[in-house]
Coordinates of C-alpha atoms in Angstrom, one line a residue:
X1 CA 27.0 1.7 37.5
X2 CA 24.5 -1.1 36.7
X3 CA 21.9 -0.2 34.1
X4 CA 18.5 -1.9 34.5
X5 CA 15.6 -2.2 32.0
X6 CA 11.9 -1.6 32.6
X7 CA 8.8 -2.4 30.5
X8 CA 7.0 0.3 28.4
X9 CA 3.7 -1.1 29.8
X10 CA 4.7 -1.6 33.5
X11 CA 7.4 0.6 34.9
X12 CA 7.5 -1.5 38.0
X13 CA 9.2 -4.3 36.0
X14 CA 12.9 -4.1 36.5
X15 CA 15.4 -6.6 35.0
X16 CA 19.1 -6.8 34.1
X17 CA 20.2 -6.6 30.5
X18 CA 20.8 -10.4 30.3
X19 CA 17.3 -11.0 31.7
X20 CA 15.8 -8.6 29.1
X21 CA 17.7 -10.4 26.3
X22 CA 16.4 -13.8 27.5
X23 CA 12.8 -12.7 27.9
X24 CA 12.7 -10.7 24.6
X25 CA 9.2 -9.2 25.6
X26 CA 7.9 -8.4 29.0
X27 CA 5.2 -10.6 30.5
X28 CA 2.4 -8.0 29.9
X29 CA 3.5 -7.3 26.3
X30 CA 5.7 -4.3 26.9
X31 CA 9.1 -3.7 25.4
X32 CA 12.2 -3.4 27.5
X33 CA 13.8 0.0 27.6
X34 CA 16.9 1.2 29.6
X35 CA 16.0 3.2 32.7
X36 CA 18.3 5.9 31.4
X37 CA 20.3 6.2 28.2
X38 CA 24.0 6.0 29.1
X39 CA 26.5 8.5 27.8
X40 CA 29.5 7.7 25.6
X41 CA 32.4 7.7 28.0
X42 CA 35.1 7.6 25.2
X43 CA 35.9 10.7 23.3
X44 CA 35.0 11.0 19.6
X45 CA 38.7 11.5 18.8
X46 CA 39.6 8.2 20.5
X47 CA 36.7 6.4 18.8
X48 CA 38.1 7.6 15.5
X49 CA 41.1 5.3 16.0
X50 CA 39.2 2.2 17.0
X51 CA 38.2 -0.9 15.0
X52 CA 34.6 -1.9 14.7
X53 CA 35.1 -4.5 17.4
X54 CA 36.6 -2.0 19.8
X55 CA 33.8 0.5 19.0
X56 CA 31.3 -2.3 19.7
X57 CA 32.7 -2.9 23.1
X58 CA 32.9 0.9 24.0
X59 CA 29.1 1.2 23.1
X60 CA 27.7 -2.1 24.3
X61 CA 29.4 -2.1 27.7
X62 CA 27.4 1.0 28.6
X63 CA 24.1 -0.9 28.0
X64 CA 24.9 -4.5 29.0
X65 CA 26.3 -3.8 32.4
X66 CA 25.8 -7.2 33.9
X67 CA 28.1 -8.8 31.3
X68 CA 31.8 -9.0 32.3
X69 CA 34.4 -7.5 30.0
X70 CA 35.6 -11.0 29.0
X71 CA 32.0 -12.1 28.3
X72 CA 31.2 -9.1 26.1
X73 CA 34.5 -9.1 24.3
X74 CA 34.1 -12.8 23.5
X75 CA 30.6 -12.3 22.1
X76 CA 31.9 -9.4 19.9
X77 CA 34.9 -11.4 18.7
X78 CA 32.7 -14.4 17.7
X79 CA 30.2 -12.1 16.0
X80 CA 32.3 -9.7 13.9
X81 CA 34.8 -12.0 12.3
X82 CA 35.6 -13.5 8.9
X83 CA 31.9 -14.1 8.2
X84 CA 31.9 -10.4 7.1
X85 CA 33.6 -9.9 3.7
X86 CA 35.4 -6.7 4.7
X87 CA 37.6 -6.0 7.8
X88 CA 35.8 -2.7 8.3
X89 CA 32.6 -4.6 8.8
X90 CA 30.5 -1.5 7.9
X91 CA 32.3 0.7 5.3
X92 CA 31.2 4.2 4.2
X93 CA 31.0 5.0 0.5
X94 CA 30.8 8.7 -0.6
X95 CA 28.4 9.1 -3.6
X96 CA 26.6 12.2 -4.9
X97 CA 27.0 14.2 -1.7
X98 CA 26.1 11.6 0.8
X99 CA 27.8 8.9 2.8
X100 CA 26.3 5.4 2.3
X101 CA 26.9 3.2 5.4
X102 CA 27.1 -0.3 3.9
X103 CA 25.5 -2.6 6.4
X104 CA 25.3 -5.6 4.1
X105 CA 28.7 -7.2 4.2
X106 CA 27.7 -10.1 6.5
X107 CA 26.6 -13.7 5.8
X108 CA 23.1 -12.8 4.6
X109 CA 23.9 -9.5 2.8
X110 CA 21.5 -7.3 4.8
X111 CA 21.8 -5.0 7.8
X112 CA 20.2 -7.6 10.1
X113 CA 23.5 -9.4 10.2
X114 CA 25.0 -6.5 12.2
X115 CA 22.9 -7.4 15.2
X116 CA 21.9 -11.0 14.6
X117 CA 25.5 -12.1 14.3
X118 CA 26.0 -11.3 18.0
X119 CA 22.5 -12.1 19.5
X120 CA 23.0 -15.8 19.7
X121 CA 26.2 -15.3 21.7
X122 CA 24.6 -12.7 23.9
X123 CA 21.6 -15.1 24.4
X124 CA 23.7 -18.2 25.4
X125 CA 25.9 -16.0 27.7
X126 CA 22.7 -14.7 29.3
X127 CA 21.3 -18.1 29.7
X128 CA 24.4 -19.3 31.5
X129 CA 24.5 -16.2 33.6
X130 CA 21.0 -16.7 34.8
X131 CA 21.2 -20.5 35.3
X132 CA 18.6 -21.2 32.6
X133 CA 18.1 -24.9 32.2
X134 CA 15.3 -24.9 29.6
X135 CA 16.0 -25.0 25.9
X136 CA 15.6 -21.5 24.4
X137 CA 13.1 -21.4 21.5
X138 CA 13.6 -18.3 19.3
X139 CA 10.3 -17.3 17.8
X140 CA 10.5 -14.7 15.1
X141 CA 8.3 -13.1 12.4
X142 CA 10.2 -11.6 9.4
X143 CA 9.5 -9.3 6.5
X144 CA 12.4 -10.8 4.7
X145 CA 15.8 -10.1 6.2
X146 CA 15.6 -10.8 10.0
X147 CA 14.5 -14.4 9.3
X148 CA 17.6 -15.5 7.4
X149 CA 20.0 -13.6 9.6
X150 CA 18.5 -15.1 12.7
X151 CA 18.5 -18.6 11.2
X152 CA 22.2 -18.2 10.2
X153 CA 23.0 -16.9 13.7
X154 CA 21.2 -19.6 15.7
X155 CA 21.7 -22.6 13.4
X156 CA 23.1 -25.5 15.5
X157 CA 23.8 -23.2 18.5
X158 CA 23.5 -25.6 21.5
X159 CA 20.5 -25.2 23.8
X160 CA 18.5 -23.2 21.2
X161 CA 15.9 -23.8 18.5
X162 CA 14.6 -21.2 16.1
X163 CA 11.2 -20.9 14.3
X164 CA 10.8 -18.2 11.7
X165 CA 7.4 -17.3 10.2
X166 CA 7.4 -15.2 7.0
X167 CA 4.6 -14.0 4.6
X168 CA 4.6 -16.6 1.8
X169 CA 4.0 -14.1 -1.0
X170 CA 5.6 -11.1 0.7
X171 CA 9.3 -11.5 0.3
X172 CA 11.7 -11.5 -2.6
X173 CA 12.6 -14.8 -4.3
X174 CA 16.2 -14.5 -3.0
X175 CA 15.0 -13.8 0.5
X176 CA 12.7 -16.8 0.4
X177 CA 15.4 -19.1 -1.0
X178 CA 17.9 -18.0 1.7
X179 CA 15.4 -19.0 4.4
X180 CA 14.0 -22.3 3.0
X181 CA 17.4 -23.7 2.2
X182 CA 18.7 -23.0 5.7
X183 CA 20.5 -26.0 7.3
X184 CA 20.6 -26.8 11.0
X185 CA 18.8 -29.4 13.0
X186 CA 17.4 -26.8 15.3
X187 CA 15.9 -24.5 12.5
X188 CA 12.3 -24.4 11.2
X189 CA 10.9 -22.0 8.6
X190 CA 7.2 -21.5 8.0
X191 CA 5.4 -19.6 5.3
X192 CA 2.0 -18.1 6.4
X193 CA -0.9 -17.1 4.2
X194 CA -1.0 -13.5 5.0
X195 CA 1.3 -10.4 5.3
X196 CA 4.1 -9.5 7.7
X197 CA 1.8 -7.8 10.1
X198 CA -0.3 -11.0 10.4
X199 CA 2.9 -13.0 11.1
X200 CA 4.1 -10.5 13.7
X201 CA 0.7 -10.3 15.4
X202 CA 0.6 -14.1 15.5
X203 CA 4.0 -14.3 17.1
X204 CA 3.1 -11.6 19.6
X205 CA -0.1 -13.5 20.5
X206 CA 2.0 -16.6 21.2
X207 CA 4.3 -14.6 23.4
X208 CA 1.3 -13.2 25.3
X209 CA -0.3 -16.6 25.8
X210 CA 0.6 -17.4 29.4
X211 CA -1.1 -20.9 29.4
X212 CA 0.9 -21.9 26.2
X213 CA 4.2 -20.7 27.7
X214 CA 3.4 -22.6 30.9
X215 CA 2.6 -25.7 28.8
X216 CA 5.9 -25.6 27.0
X217 CA 7.9 -24.7 30.2
X218 CA 6.6 -27.9 31.6
X219 CA 8.2 -29.7 28.7
X220 CA 11.6 -27.9 29.0
X221 CA 11.2 -25.0 26.6
X222 CA 11.2 -21.2 27.0
X223 CA 10.5 -18.5 24.4
X224 CA 12.6 -15.6 23.4
X225 CA 12.7 -13.4 20.4
X226 CA 15.3 -12.4 17.7
X227 CA 13.2 -9.5 16.4
X228 CA 14.3 -6.0 16.9
X229 CA 11.9 -5.9 19.9
X230 CA 14.8 -7.7 21.7
X231 CA 17.2 -5.3 23.3
X232 CA 19.9 -7.7 22.4
X233 CA 19.1 -6.8 18.7
X234 CA 18.7 -3.1 19.4
X235 CA 21.9 -2.3 21.3
X236 CA 24.3 -3.7 18.7
X237 CA 22.6 -1.5 16.1
X238 CA 23.6 1.6 18.0
X239 CA 27.3 0.6 17.4
X240 CA 27.4 1.2 13.6
X241 CA 26.1 4.8 13.9
X242 CA 28.9 5.6 16.4
X243 CA 31.4 3.8 14.1
X244 CA 30.1 5.8 11.0
X245 CA 30.6 9.1 12.8
X246 CA 34.1 8.0 14.0
X247 CA 35.1 7.0 10.5
X248 CA 34.0 10.3 9.1
X249 CA 36.0 12.1 11.8
X250 CA 39.1 9.8 11.3
X251 CA 39.0 10.3 7.6
X252 CA 38.9 14.1 7.9
X253 CA 35.4 14.3 6.4
X254 CA 34.0 16.1 9.4
X255 CA 35.4 18.1 12.3
X256 CA 35.2 16.9 15.9
X257 CA 31.7 17.5 17.3
X258 CA 30.4 18.6 13.8
X259 CA 26.8 17.4 13.6
X260 CA 25.6 15.0 10.9
X261 CA 22.2 13.8 9.7
X262 CA 21.2 10.2 9.5
X263 CA 18.7 8.7 6.9
X264 CA 17.2 5.3 7.6
X265 CA 14.8 3.3 5.4
X266 CA 12.3 2.3 8.0
X267 CA 9.7 -0.4 8.6
X268 CA 9.7 -1.7 12.1
X269 CA 11.4 1.4 13.5
X270 CA 14.3 -0.5 15.2
X271 CA 17.1 0.7 13.0
X272 CA 16.3 4.4 13.3
X273 CA 15.5 4.0 17.0
X274 CA 19.1 2.8 17.4
X275 CA 20.3 6.0 15.7
X276 CA 18.1 7.9 18.1
X277 CA 19.7 6.2 21.1
X278 CA 23.1 7.0 19.6
X279 CA 22.1 10.6 19.6
X280 CA 20.9 10.3 23.2
X281 CA 24.3 8.9 24.1
X282 CA 25.9 12.1 22.9
X283 CA 26.7 11.4 19.3
X284 CA 26.4 14.7 17.3
X285 CA 23.4 13.8 15.1
X286 CA 21.2 16.8 14.1
X287 CA 18.3 15.2 12.3
X288 CA 17.0 11.6 12.1
X289 CA 15.3 11.3 8.7
X290 CA 12.8 8.5 8.7
X291 CA 12.2 7.2 5.1
X292 CA 9.1 5.2 4.4
X293 CA 7.9 3.5 1.2
X294 CA 4.4 3.5 -0.2
X295 CA 2.9 2.1 3.0
X296 CA 4.0 5.4 4.7
X297 CA 2.3 4.8 8.1
X298 CA 5.4 6.4 9.8
X299 CA 5.5 9.3 7.4
X300 CA 1.9 10.1 8.3
X301 CA 2.6 9.7 12.0
X302 CA 5.4 12.2 12.0
X303 CA 3.4 14.7 10.0
X304 CA 0.2 14.4 12.0
X305 CA 0.9 12.9 15.4
X306 CA -1.7 10.2 14.5
X307 CA -0.6 6.6 14.0
X308 CA -3.2 4.8 11.8
X309 CA -2.7 1.3 10.3
X310 CA -6.2 1.3 8.8
X311 CA -5.1 1.4 5.2
X312 CA -4.5 -0.9 2.3
X313 CA -1.4 -3.0 2.8
X314 CA 0.8 -2.6 -0.3
X315 CA 3.4 -5.1 -1.5
X316 CA 6.3 -3.1 -2.9
X317 CA 9.8 -3.5 -4.3
X318 CA 11.1 -2.8 -0.8
X319 CA 9.4 -5.7 1.0
X320 CA 11.3 -5.4 4.3
X321 CA 9.6 -2.1 4.8
X322 CA 6.1 -3.4 4.0
X323 CA 4.9 -3.0 7.5
X324 CA 1.9 -1.2 9.1
X325 CA 2.6 -2.0 12.7
X326 CA 6.0 -0.6 13.6
X327 CA 6.7 -2.4 16.9
X328 CA 9.7 -0.4 18.0
X329 CA 7.9 2.9 17.7
X330 CA 6.4 2.0 21.1
X331 CA 9.8 2.6 22.7
X332 CA 9.8 6.2 21.3
X333 CA 6.1 6.7 22.4
X334 CA 7.1 5.7 25.9
X335 CA 10.0 8.2 25.9
X336 CA 7.9 11.1 24.5
X337 CA 5.2 10.3 27.2
X338 CA 7.8 11.0 29.9
X339 CA 8.1 7.2 30.5
X340 CA 4.5 7.0 31.6
X341 CA 3.5 3.4 31.3
X342 CA -0.2 4.2 31.7
X343 CA -0.2 6.4 28.6
X344 CA 1.7 3.8 26.7
X345 CA -0.7 1.0 27.7
X346 CA -3.7 3.2 26.7
X347 CA -2.2 4.0 23.3
X348 CA -1.2 0.4 22.5
X349 CA -4.7 -0.8 23.6
X350 CA -6.2 1.7 21.2
X351 CA -3.9 0.5 18.4
X352 CA -4.9 -3.2 19.1
X353 CA -8.6 -2.3 19.3
X354 CA -9.1 0.4 16.6
X355 CA -5.9 0.2 14.6
X356 CA -5.0 3.8 15.5
X357 CA -4.0 6.2 18.2
X358 CA -3.2 9.9 18.5
X359 CA -0.4 11.4 20.7
X360 CA -0.8 14.6 22.6
X361 CA 0.6 17.9 21.3
X362 CA 3.2 17.8 24.1
X363 CA 4.4 14.4 23.0
X364 CA 4.4 15.5 19.4
X365 CA 6.6 18.5 20.4
X366 CA 9.2 16.0 21.6
X367 CA 9.6 14.5 18.1
X368 CA 11.7 17.4 16.9
X369 CA 14.7 15.1 16.3
X370 CA 12.8 13.3 13.5
X371 CA 11.8 14.2 10.0
X372 CA 9.4 11.9 8.1
X373 CA 9.5 11.4 4.4
X374 CA 8.4 8.8 1.9
X375 CA 9.2 7.7 -1.7
X376 CA 7.0 5.5 -3.9
X377 CA 8.2 2.7 -6.0
X378 CA 8.7 4.8 -9.1
X379 CA 10.7 7.4 -7.2
X380 CA 12.9 4.8 -5.6
X381 CA 13.5 3.2 -9.0
X382 CA 14.5 6.6 -10.4
X383 CA 16.9 7.0 -7.4
X384 CA 18.6 3.7 -8.3
X385 CA 18.9 4.7 -12.0
X386 CA 20.1 8.2 -11.4
X387 CA 22.8 7.2 -8.9
X388 CA 24.1 4.5 -11.2
X389 CA 24.2 6.7 -14.2
X390 CA 25.9 9.6 -12.3
X391 CA 28.7 7.7 -10.6
X392 CA 28.2 3.9 -11.3
X393 CA 27.2 3.1 -7.7
X394 CA 24.4 0.6 -7.3
X395 CA 22.0 0.6 -4.3
X396 CA 19.1 -1.7 -3.4
X397 CA 15.5 -0.8 -3.4
X398 CA 15.3 -0.1 0.4
X399 CA 18.4 2.2 0.3
X400 CA 16.9 3.8 -2.7
X401 CA 13.8 4.9 -0.6
X402 CA 16.2 6.5 1.8
X403 CA 18.3 8.2 -1.0
X404 CA 15.1 9.6 -2.6
X405 CA 13.7 10.9 0.7
X406 CA 17.1 12.5 1.5
X407 CA 16.8 14.4 -1.8
X408 CA 13.4 15.6 -0.9
X409 CA 14.5 16.6 2.6
X410 CA 17.3 18.8 1.2
X411 CA 15.0 20.4 -1.3
X412 CA 12.4 21.1 1.3
X413 CA 14.7 22.3 4.1
X414 CA 17.9 23.6 2.4
X415 CA 19.9 21.7 5.1
X416 CA 23.4 21.0 3.9
X417 CA 24.5 19.1 6.9
X418 CA 26.7 16.1 6.0
X419 CA 24.6 13.0 5.9
X420 CA 24.9 9.3 6.4
X421 CA 22.4 7.1 4.6
X422 CA 21.9 3.6 6.1
X423 CA 22.4 1.2 3.1
X424 CA 20.5 -1.7 4.5
X425 CA 20.8 -4.5 1.9
X426 CA 23.0 -5.5 -1.0
X427 CA 21.5 -4.8 -4.5
X428 CA 22.1 -8.5 -5.2
X429 CA 19.3 -9.4 -2.8
X430 CA 16.8 -7.6 -5.0
X431 CA 18.3 -8.1 -8.4
X432 CA 15.1 -8.1 -10.4
X433 CA 13.8 -4.8 -9.0
X434 CA 17.3 -3.2 -9.2
X435 CA 17.9 -4.3 -12.8
X436 CA 14.5 -3.1 -13.8
X437 CA 15.2 0.3 -12.2
X438 CA 18.5 0.5 -14.2
X439 CA 16.5 -0.1 -17.4
X440 CA 17.9 -3.6 -18.1
X441 CA 15.8 -6.2 -19.9
X442 CA 14.8 -9.0 -17.5
X443 CA 12.8 -11.4 -19.6
X444 CA 13.8 -15.0 -19.3
X445 CA 16.5 -14.5 -16.7
X446 CA 16.4 -16.2 -13.3
X447 CA 17.8 -14.6 -10.1
X448 CA 21.3 -16.0 -10.6
X449 CA 21.5 -14.9 -14.3
X450 CA 20.4 -11.4 -13.1
X451 CA 23.1 -11.5 -10.4
X452 CA 25.7 -12.3 -13.0
X453 CA 24.5 -9.5 -15.2
X454 CA 24.4 -7.0 -12.4
X455 CA 28.0 -8.0 -11.5
X456 CA 29.2 -7.3 -15.0
X457 CA 27.4 -3.9 -15.1
X458 CA 28.5 -2.7 -11.7
X459 CA 31.9 -4.3 -11.3
X460 CA 30.9 -5.8 -8.0
X461 CA 31.4 -9.4 -7.2
X462 CA 28.4 -11.6 -6.8
X463 CA 28.3 -12.1 -3.0
X464 CA 29.1 -15.4 -1.4
X465 CA 25.6 -15.5 0.1
X466 CA 24.1 -15.5 -3.4
X467 CA 26.6 -17.9 -4.9
X468 CA 25.8 -20.5 -2.1
X469 CA 22.2 -20.5 -3.1
X470 CA 22.9 -21.8 -6.6
X471 CA 21.6 -25.4 -6.6
X472 CA 20.8 -25.3 -2.8
X473 CA 18.1 -27.7 -1.8
X474 CA 14.8 -26.6 -0.3
X475 CA 14.7 -28.0 3.3
X476 CA 11.6 -26.1 4.6
X477 CA 8.3 -26.2 2.7
X478 CA 5.7 -25.8 5.5
X479 CA 2.9 -23.2 4.7
X480 CA 0.1 -22.6 7.2
X481 CA -2.7 -20.2 8.0
X482 CA -2.3 -17.6 10.8
X483 CA -4.6 -19.5 13.2
X484 CA -2.4 -22.6 12.8
X485 CA 0.8 -20.9 14.0
X486 CA 0.6 -22.1 17.6
X487 CA 0.0 -25.7 16.6
X488 CA 2.9 -25.5 14.2
X489 CA 5.2 -24.5 17.1
X490 CA 3.9 -27.5 19.0
X491 CA 4.6 -29.8 16.1
X492 CA 8.1 -28.6 15.6
X493 CA 8.9 -28.9 19.3
X494 CA 7.4 -32.4 19.4
X495 CA 5.1 -31.5 22.3
X496 CA 1.8 -32.7 20.7
X497 CA -1.6 -31.3 21.4

């Protein structure tokens, strides 16, 4: 049966999966959601014997129904190949009573690789399927990891260009260097004077500018997105939760149909939304534990039913979570509003106008799958140190937020359900903060000296993605104000004024 997608802000919009991937965002600013969440049609026991690639096909075929088997399998084969440093793609590591799902074994050592390795292939297949003649311009805002993963995925892909905006002083030095050294004639990286929310709002404004889109269409360009608002990003993320459960079952860690909990360090809400969709598909997940850092806008939402971004924006040691507008939450809001587009439009309008909205008690009652928690920077640092001292396992600053929140959850609830923690980045991506948390002296050491030191302490090899940055030349040095973003796009595309 074909599965179609509709917009959270206009339920009359109805498109195929490939059309949703190409558009990224609906015309009126809504996010595409499946009309229904399909069920897994493969038994958990059978999934336990599958490779990552086979699992990906079993899950994604249920959502991307207008792709042929050959098209989808080709996309999967091109995405999940030797660019990942382990054949398992996403291994599980048991440490101190939890299972860490390592999502950082791809080309950019962060979980964004899991979806952004396949998005360019889904995008080009979608363009061909829909007879798209224009050049696709990927326009993306990043809080650190999406940018590099998208750049790596789309670099030199025929028929595409990619423009990434990032907060100039809001990412780690490794994250920035990964982006500004990116090769590829079709890539463009721009720092903005502002924070991630400024960058994200600027990109959304460009997507919503009908006149600008018409102007560029006349010159042979069409916009799409590589952010997690694109369902071509979201659907591949569902896969690794299914794969994690199957691995636990196959390894004898859980019994068939035994429920697990999932903990996700969360900023833009896409990663934990994918886990929610996995649960809706029938995966036995008991509780979705949403872990926030000091900015804790999602923690407050799950505790009060009020989403309020009117607060100080804090730059933390977990920069990919330094977000006050969690775009993917809109998909959950739409779901809890019984897929009522009028309610969603009203709440999103309130957020845009007043920076806040409040859901009804009935909507709040439908959030029972979720638990909101947060950890501040000191608590996250302590989680890194304690885990390292206990078992020698090193986690990054974002995973540390999740690990700490899980500890608080267990203490508060007494829940002993076996739990998977999404480990979203390699500790080598945030060496300064990780080493500081471990109590190591940092003075006078650059990122690469820190990486070498961390390698000696942990016994882990310095990832190839970090080694390749040694001596890499800066190729992108543009920095602009937020109100200059549109003109910057014009300049890169060579379309003039």
